[in-house]
Coordinates of C-alpha atoms in Angstrom, one line a residue:
Chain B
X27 CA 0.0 0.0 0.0
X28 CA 1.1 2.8 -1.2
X29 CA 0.4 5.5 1.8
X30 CA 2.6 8.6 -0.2
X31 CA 2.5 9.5 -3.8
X32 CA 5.1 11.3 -5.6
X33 CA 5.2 13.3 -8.7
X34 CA 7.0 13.6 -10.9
X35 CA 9.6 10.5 -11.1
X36 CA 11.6 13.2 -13.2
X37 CA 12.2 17.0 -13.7
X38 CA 14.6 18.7 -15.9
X39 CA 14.8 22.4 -15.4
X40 CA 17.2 25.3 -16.2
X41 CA 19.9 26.8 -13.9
X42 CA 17.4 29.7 -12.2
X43 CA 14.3 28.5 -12.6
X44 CA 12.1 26.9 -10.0
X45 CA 11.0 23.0 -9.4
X46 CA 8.1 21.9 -8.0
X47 CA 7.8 18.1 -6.5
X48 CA 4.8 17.2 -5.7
X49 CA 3.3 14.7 -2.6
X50 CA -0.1 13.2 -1.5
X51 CA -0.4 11.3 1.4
X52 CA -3.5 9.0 2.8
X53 CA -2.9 8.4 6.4
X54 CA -4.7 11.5 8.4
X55 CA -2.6 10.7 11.0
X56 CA 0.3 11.4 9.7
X57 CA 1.6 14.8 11.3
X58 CA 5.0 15.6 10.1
X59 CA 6.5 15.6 6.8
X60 CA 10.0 15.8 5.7
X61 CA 11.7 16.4 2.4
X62 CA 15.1 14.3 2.0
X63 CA 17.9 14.7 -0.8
X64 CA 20.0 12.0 -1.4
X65 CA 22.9 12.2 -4.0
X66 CA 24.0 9.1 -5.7
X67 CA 26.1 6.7 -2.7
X68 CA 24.7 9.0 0.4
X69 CA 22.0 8.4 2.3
X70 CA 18.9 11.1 2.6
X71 CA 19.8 14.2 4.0
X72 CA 17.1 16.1 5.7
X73 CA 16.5 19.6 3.8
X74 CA 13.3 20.8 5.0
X75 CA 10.2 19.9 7.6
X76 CA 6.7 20.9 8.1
X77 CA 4.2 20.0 10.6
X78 CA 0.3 20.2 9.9
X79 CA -0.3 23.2 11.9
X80 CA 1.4 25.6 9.3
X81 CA 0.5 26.4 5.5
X82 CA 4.1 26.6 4.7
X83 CA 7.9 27.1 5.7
X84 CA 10.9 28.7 4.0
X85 CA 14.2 28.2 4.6
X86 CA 16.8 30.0 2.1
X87 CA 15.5 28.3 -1.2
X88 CA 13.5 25.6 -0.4
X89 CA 9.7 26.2 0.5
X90 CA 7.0 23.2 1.8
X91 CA 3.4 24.2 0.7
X92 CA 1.2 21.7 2.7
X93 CA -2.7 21.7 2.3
X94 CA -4.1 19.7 4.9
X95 CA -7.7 19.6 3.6
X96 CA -6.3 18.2 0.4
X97 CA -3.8 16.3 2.1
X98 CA -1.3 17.4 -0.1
X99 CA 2.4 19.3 0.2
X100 CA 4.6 20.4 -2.7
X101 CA 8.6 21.1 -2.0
X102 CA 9.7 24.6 -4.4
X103 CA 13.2 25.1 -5.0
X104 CA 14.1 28.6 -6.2
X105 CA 16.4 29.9 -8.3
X106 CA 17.4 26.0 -8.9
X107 CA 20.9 25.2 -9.2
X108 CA 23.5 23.0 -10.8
X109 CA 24.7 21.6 -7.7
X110 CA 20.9 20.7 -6.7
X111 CA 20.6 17.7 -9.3
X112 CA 19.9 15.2 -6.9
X113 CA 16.7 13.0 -5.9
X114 CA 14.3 14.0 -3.6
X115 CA 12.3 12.0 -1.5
X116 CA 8.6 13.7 1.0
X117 CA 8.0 11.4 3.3
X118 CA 5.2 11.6 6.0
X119 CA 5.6 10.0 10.2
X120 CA 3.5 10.6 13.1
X121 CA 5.2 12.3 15.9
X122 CA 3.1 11.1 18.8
X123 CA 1.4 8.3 17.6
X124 CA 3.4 5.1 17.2
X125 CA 3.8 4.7 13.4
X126 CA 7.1 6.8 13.9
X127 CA 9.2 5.4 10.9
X128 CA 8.9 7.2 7.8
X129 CA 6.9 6.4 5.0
X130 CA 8.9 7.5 1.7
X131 CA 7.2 8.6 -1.8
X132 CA 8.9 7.0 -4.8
X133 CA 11.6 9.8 -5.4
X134 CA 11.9 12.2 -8.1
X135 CA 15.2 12.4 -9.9
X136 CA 15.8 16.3 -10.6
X137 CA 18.4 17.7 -13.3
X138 CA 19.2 21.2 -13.7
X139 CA 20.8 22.1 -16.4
X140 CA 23.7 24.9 -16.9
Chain Z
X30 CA 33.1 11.4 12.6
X31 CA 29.7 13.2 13.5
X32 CA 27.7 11.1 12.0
X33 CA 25.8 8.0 11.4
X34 CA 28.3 5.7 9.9
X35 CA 27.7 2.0 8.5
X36 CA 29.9 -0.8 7.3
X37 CA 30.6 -2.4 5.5
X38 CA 30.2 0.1 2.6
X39 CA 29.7 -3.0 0.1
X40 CA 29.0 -6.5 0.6
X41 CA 28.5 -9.1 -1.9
X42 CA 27.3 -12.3 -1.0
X43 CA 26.2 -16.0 -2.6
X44 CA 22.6 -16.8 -2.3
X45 CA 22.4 -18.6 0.8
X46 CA 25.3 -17.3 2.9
X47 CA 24.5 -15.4 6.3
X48 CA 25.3 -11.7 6.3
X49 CA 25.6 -8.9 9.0
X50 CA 25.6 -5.1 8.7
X51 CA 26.3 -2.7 11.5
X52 CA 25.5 0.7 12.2
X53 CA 26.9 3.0 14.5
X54 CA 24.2 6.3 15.5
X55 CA 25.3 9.6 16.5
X56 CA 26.3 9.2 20.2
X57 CA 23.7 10.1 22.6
X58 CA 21.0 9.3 20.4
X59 CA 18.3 7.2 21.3
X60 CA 15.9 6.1 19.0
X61 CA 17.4 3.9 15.9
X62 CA 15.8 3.3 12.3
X63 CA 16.6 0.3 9.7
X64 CA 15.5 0.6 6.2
X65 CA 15.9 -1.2 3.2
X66 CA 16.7 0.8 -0.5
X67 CA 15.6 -1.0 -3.6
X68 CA 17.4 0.6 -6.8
X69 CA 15.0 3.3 -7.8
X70 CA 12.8 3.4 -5.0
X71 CA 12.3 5.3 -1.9
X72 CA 13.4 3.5 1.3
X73 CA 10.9 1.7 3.1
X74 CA 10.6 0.9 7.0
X75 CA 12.3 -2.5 9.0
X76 CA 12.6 -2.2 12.2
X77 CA 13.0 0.0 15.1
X78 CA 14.8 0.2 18.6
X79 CA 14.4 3.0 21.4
X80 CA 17.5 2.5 23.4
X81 CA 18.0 -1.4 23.6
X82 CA 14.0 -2.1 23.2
X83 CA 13.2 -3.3 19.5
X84 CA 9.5 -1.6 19.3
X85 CA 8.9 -2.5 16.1
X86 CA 9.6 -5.1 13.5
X87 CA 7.0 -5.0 11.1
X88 CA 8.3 -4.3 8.2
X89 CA 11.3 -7.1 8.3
X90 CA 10.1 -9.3 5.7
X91 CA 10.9 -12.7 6.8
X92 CA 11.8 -14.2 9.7
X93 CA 15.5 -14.6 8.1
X94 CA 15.4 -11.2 8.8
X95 CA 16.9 -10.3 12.9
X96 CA 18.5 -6.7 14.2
X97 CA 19.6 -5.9 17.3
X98 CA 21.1 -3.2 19.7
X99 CA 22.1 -5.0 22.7
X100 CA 23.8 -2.2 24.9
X101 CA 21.9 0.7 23.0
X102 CA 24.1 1.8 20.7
X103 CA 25.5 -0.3 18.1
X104 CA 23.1 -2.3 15.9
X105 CA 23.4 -4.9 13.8
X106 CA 21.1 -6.3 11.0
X107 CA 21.3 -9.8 10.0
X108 CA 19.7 -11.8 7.1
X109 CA 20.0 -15.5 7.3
X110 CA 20.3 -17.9 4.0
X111 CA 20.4 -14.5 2.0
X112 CA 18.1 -14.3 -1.6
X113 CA 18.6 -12.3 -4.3
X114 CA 16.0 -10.0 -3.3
X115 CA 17.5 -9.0 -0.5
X116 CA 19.8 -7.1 -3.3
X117 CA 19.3 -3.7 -2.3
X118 CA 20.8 -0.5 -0.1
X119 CA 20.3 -1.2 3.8
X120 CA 20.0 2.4 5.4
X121 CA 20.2 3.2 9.1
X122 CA 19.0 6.7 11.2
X123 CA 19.6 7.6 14.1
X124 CA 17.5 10.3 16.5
X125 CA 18.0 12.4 19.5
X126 CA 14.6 11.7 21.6
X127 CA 11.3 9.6 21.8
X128 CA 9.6 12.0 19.0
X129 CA 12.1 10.3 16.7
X130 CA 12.3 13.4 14.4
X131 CA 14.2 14.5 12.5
X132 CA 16.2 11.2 11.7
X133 CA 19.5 10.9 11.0
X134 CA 20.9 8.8 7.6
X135 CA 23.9 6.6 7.2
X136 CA 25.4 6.2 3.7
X137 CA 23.9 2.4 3.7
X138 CA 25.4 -1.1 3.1
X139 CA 25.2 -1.8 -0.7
X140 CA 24.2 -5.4 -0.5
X141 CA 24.3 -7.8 -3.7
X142 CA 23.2 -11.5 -3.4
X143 CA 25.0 -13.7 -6.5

Protein backbone atom coordinates (compact mmCIF):
# COMPACT_ATOMS: atom_id res chain seq x y z
CA UNK A 1 0.00 0.00 0.00
CA UNK A 2 1.10 2.84 -1.15
CA UNK A 3 0.38 5.51 1.77
CA UNK A 4 2.63 8.57 -0.16
CA UNK A 5 2.52 9.53 -3.77
CA UNK A 6 5.14 11.32 -5.58
CA UNK A 7 5.24 13.31 -8.73
CA UNK A 8 6.96 13.63 -10.90
CA UNK A 9 9.57 10.47 -11.09
CA UNK A 10 11.60 13.23 -13.17
CA UNK A 11 12.18 16.98 -13.74
CA UNK A 12 14.57 18.70 -15.88
CA UNK A 13 14.84 22.42 -15.38
CA UNK A 14 17.16 25.26 -16.19
CA UNK A 15 19.93 26.79 -13.89
CA UNK A 16 17.39 29.72 -12.19
CA UNK A 17 14.34 28.53 -12.62
CA UNK A 18 12.12 26.87 -10.03
CA UNK A 19 11.04 23.01 -9.35
CA UNK A 20 8.15 21.87 -7.97
CA UNK A 21 7.77 18.10 -6.46
CA UNK A 22 4.82 17.17 -5.65
CA UNK A 23 3.26 14.74 -2.64
CA UNK A 24 -0.07 13.17 -1.46
CA UNK A 25 -0.39 11.28 1.43
CA UNK A 26 -3.45 8.98 2.79
CA UNK A 27 -2.93 8.42 6.36
CA UNK A 28 -4.68 11.48 8.39
CA UNK A 29 -2.60 10.72 11.00
CA UNK A 30 0.28 11.36 9.66
CA UNK A 31 1.60 14.82 11.34
CA UNK A 32 4.97 15.57 10.06
CA UNK A 33 6.47 15.62 6.78
CA UNK A 34 10.00 15.85 5.68
CA UNK A 35 11.74 16.43 2.35
CA UNK A 36 15.06 14.28 2.00
CA UNK A 37 17.92 14.72 -0.82
CA UNK A 38 19.96 12.03 -1.38
CA UNK A 39 22.91 12.18 -3.95
CA UNK A 40 23.95 9.10 -5.70
CA UNK A 41 26.06 6.71 -2.72
CA UNK A 42 24.75 9.00 0.36
CA UNK A 43 22.01 8.37 2.34
CA UNK A 44 18.92 11.12 2.58
CA UNK A 45 19.85 14.18 3.98
CA UNK A 46 17.12 16.14 5.67
CA UNK A 47 16.49 19.58 3.79
CA UNK A 48 13.31 20.79 4.98
CA UNK A 49 10.16 19.94 7.57
CA UNK A 50 6.65 20.89 8.10
CA UNK A 51 4.19 20.02 10.65
CA UNK A 52 0.33 20.16 9.88
CA UNK A 53 -0.26 23.24 11.89
CA UNK A 54 1.35 25.57 9.33
CA UNK A 55 0.53 26.38 5.46
CA UNK A 56 4.15 26.60 4.68
CA UNK A 57 7.87 27.05 5.72
CA UNK A 58 10.87 28.75 3.96
CA UNK A 59 14.24 28.16 4.57
CA UNK A 60 16.81 30.04 2.15
CA UNK A 61 15.48 28.28 -1.19
CA UNK A 62 13.50 25.59 -0.38
CA UNK A 63 9.69 26.16 0.47
CA UNK A 64 7.03 23.23 1.83
CA UNK A 65 3.43 24.19 0.71
CA UNK A 66 1.21 21.71 2.70
CA UNK A 67 -2.71 21.73 2.30
CA UNK A 68 -4.09 19.70 4.93
CA UNK A 69 -7.65 19.57 3.63
CA UNK A 70 -6.29 18.24 0.45
CA UNK A 71 -3.81 16.26 2.06
CA UNK A 72 -1.31 17.36 -0.09
CA UNK A 73 2.39 19.30 0.22
CA UNK A 74 4.57 20.36 -2.67
CA UNK A 75 8.62 21.11 -2.02
CA UNK A 76 9.66 24.63 -4.37
CA UNK A 77 13.19 25.09 -5.05
CA UNK A 78 14.09 28.61 -6.18
CA UNK A 79 16.44 29.88 -8.32
CA UNK A 80 17.43 26.04 -8.94
CA UNK A 81 20.89 25.19 -9.23
CA UNK A 82 23.53 22.99 -10.83
CA UNK A 83 24.71 21.58 -7.66
CA UNK A 84 20.85 20.72 -6.71
CA UNK A 85 20.60 17.70 -9.28
CA UNK A 86 19.85 15.24 -6.85
CA UNK A 87 16.66 13.02 -5.94
CA UNK A 88 14.34 13.98 -3.63
CA UNK A 89 12.31 11.96 -1.48
CA UNK A 90 8.57 13.69 0.96
CA UNK A 91 7.97 11.44 3.34
CA UNK A 92 5.23 11.63 6.00
CA UNK A 93 5.59 10.05 10.21
CA UNK A 94 3.54 10.60 13.11
CA UNK A 95 5.23 12.31 15.91
CA UNK A 96 3.10 11.10 18.76
CA UNK A 97 1.42 8.33 17.65
CA UNK A 98 3.36 5.07 17.20
CA UNK A 99 3.82 4.68 13.44
CA UNK A 100 7.12 6.82 13.93
CA UNK A 101 9.16 5.41 10.90
CA UNK A 102 8.93 7.23 7.80
CA UNK A 103 6.93 6.44 4.95
CA UNK A 104 8.94 7.52 1.66
CA UNK A 105 7.21 8.62 -1.78
CA UNK A 106 8.87 6.95 -4.80
CA UNK A 107 11.64 9.79 -5.42
CA UNK A 108 11.87 12.15 -8.12
CA UNK A 109 15.19 12.38 -9.87
CA UNK A 110 15.79 16.31 -10.57
CA UNK A 111 18.43 17.74 -13.31
CA UNK A 112 19.18 21.21 -13.65
CA UNK A 113 20.77 22.08 -16.44
CA UNK A 114 23.66 24.85 -16.86
CA UNK B 1 33.10 11.43 12.65
CA UNK B 2 29.71 13.25 13.54
CA UNK B 3 27.66 11.11 11.96
CA UNK B 4 25.82 8.02 11.37
CA UNK B 5 28.27 5.67 9.90
CA UNK B 6 27.70 2.01 8.49
CA UNK B 7 29.88 -0.82 7.26
CA UNK B 8 30.61 -2.42 5.49
CA UNK B 9 30.21 0.09 2.61
CA UNK B 10 29.68 -2.99 0.08
CA UNK B 11 29.00 -6.49 0.64
CA UNK B 12 28.52 -9.13 -1.88
CA UNK B 13 27.26 -12.33 -1.04
CA UNK B 14 26.17 -15.97 -2.57
CA UNK B 15 22.61 -16.84 -2.25
CA UNK B 16 22.44 -18.56 0.80
CA UNK B 17 25.31 -17.33 2.85
CA UNK B 18 24.55 -15.39 6.35
CA UNK B 19 25.31 -11.68 6.27
CA UNK B 20 25.64 -8.94 8.99
CA UNK B 21 25.64 -5.09 8.65
CA UNK B 22 26.33 -2.70 11.46
CA UNK B 23 25.52 0.70 12.20
CA UNK B 24 26.85 3.03 14.53
CA UNK B 25 24.18 6.33 15.55
CA UNK B 26 25.26 9.61 16.55
CA UNK B 27 26.26 9.20 20.21
CA UNK B 28 23.69 10.06 22.63
CA UNK B 29 21.02 9.26 20.45
CA UNK B 30 18.28 7.17 21.35
CA UNK B 31 15.87 6.10 18.97
CA UNK B 32 17.40 3.94 15.87
CA UNK B 33 15.80 3.26 12.31
CA UNK B 34 16.58 0.28 9.70
CA UNK B 35 15.48 0.62 6.19
CA UNK B 36 15.86 -1.17 3.21
CA UNK B 37 16.73 0.82 -0.50
CA UNK B 38 15.60 -1.02 -3.62
CA UNK B 39 17.43 0.57 -6.81
CA UNK B 40 14.98 3.28 -7.81
CA UNK B 41 12.80 3.44 -4.97
CA UNK B 42 12.33 5.33 -1.90
CA UNK B 43 13.45 3.53 1.30
CA UNK B 44 10.87 1.69 3.09
CA UNK B 45 10.63 0.87 6.97
CA UNK B 46 12.26 -2.45 8.98
CA UNK B 47 12.57 -2.24 12.24
CA UNK B 48 12.96 0.00 15.07
CA UNK B 49 14.83 0.22 18.61
CA UNK B 50 14.44 2.98 21.44
CA UNK B 51 17.51 2.48 23.41
CA UNK B 52 17.99 -1.42 23.63
CA UNK B 53 13.99 -2.12 23.16
CA UNK B 54 13.17 -3.27 19.48
CA UNK B 55 9.46 -1.59 19.31
CA UNK B 56 8.88 -2.45 16.13
CA UNK B 57 9.63 -5.13 13.52
CA UNK B 58 6.96 -5.05 11.09
CA UNK B 59 8.26 -4.34 8.23
CA UNK B 60 11.32 -7.13 8.34
CA UNK B 61 10.15 -9.27 5.70
CA UNK B 62 10.90 -12.66 6.79
CA UNK B 63 11.76 -14.17 9.67
CA UNK B 64 15.47 -14.62 8.10
CA UNK B 65 15.39 -11.16 8.82
CA UNK B 66 16.94 -10.35 12.89
CA UNK B 67 18.48 -6.68 14.17
CA UNK B 68 19.55 -5.88 17.34
CA UNK B 69 21.13 -3.19 19.74
CA UNK B 70 22.13 -4.96 22.74
CA UNK B 71 23.76 -2.21 24.94
CA UNK B 72 21.87 0.66 22.97
CA UNK B 73 24.15 1.78 20.67
CA UNK B 74 25.51 -0.31 18.09
CA UNK B 75 23.13 -2.30 15.93
CA UNK B 76 23.40 -4.90 13.81
CA UNK B 77 21.13 -6.34 11.00
CA UNK B 78 21.26 -9.77 10.03
CA UNK B 79 19.67 -11.78 7.09
CA UNK B 80 19.99 -15.52 7.31
CA UNK B 81 20.32 -17.86 3.95
CA UNK B 82 20.39 -14.48 1.96
CA UNK B 83 18.13 -14.35 -1.59
CA UNK B 84 18.62 -12.29 -4.34
CA UNK B 85 15.97 -10.04 -3.28
CA UNK B 86 17.47 -9.00 -0.50
CA UNK B 87 19.82 -7.14 -3.32
CA UNK B 88 19.34 -3.68 -2.26
CA UNK B 89 20.82 -0.50 -0.08
CA UNK B 90 20.26 -1.24 3.77
CA UNK B 91 19.98 2.41 5.45
CA UNK B 92 20.20 3.22 9.14
CA UNK B 93 18.95 6.70 11.23
CA UNK B 94 19.56 7.58 14.10
CA UNK B 95 17.49 10.33 16.45
CA UNK B 96 17.99 12.43 19.53
CA UNK B 97 14.64 11.75 21.61
CA UNK B 98 11.34 9.57 21.83
CA UNK B 99 9.61 11.97 19.01
CA UNK B 100 12.13 10.29 16.70
CA UNK B 101 12.33 13.45 14.42
CA UNK B 102 14.15 14.48 12.52
CA UNK B 103 16.17 11.19 11.70
CA UNK B 104 19.54 10.89 10.95
CA UNK B 105 20.90 8.75 7.61
CA UNK B 106 23.86 6.65 7.18
CA UNK B 107 25.40 6.17 3.72
CA UNK B 108 23.86 2.39 3.70
CA UNK B 109 25.43 -1.15 3.09
CA UNK B 110 25.25 -1.77 -0.68
CA UNK B 111 24.20 -5.44 -0.46
CA UNK B 112 24.27 -7.84 -3.68
CA UNK B 113 23.15 -11.49 -3.37
CA UNK B 114 24.98 -13.65 -6.46
Amino acid sequence: QQQVKQSPQSLIVQKGGISIINCAYENTAFDYFPWYQQFPGKGPALLIAIRPDVSEKKEGRFTISFNKSAKQFSLHIMDSQPGDSATYFCAAAQISGSARQLTFGSGTQLTVLP
Amino acid sequence: GAGVSQSPRYKVAKRGQDVALRCDPISGHVSLFWYQQALGQGPEFLTYFQNEAQLDKSGLPSDRFFAERPEGSVSTLKIQRTQQEDSAVYLCASSLRNYNQPQHFGDGTRLSIL
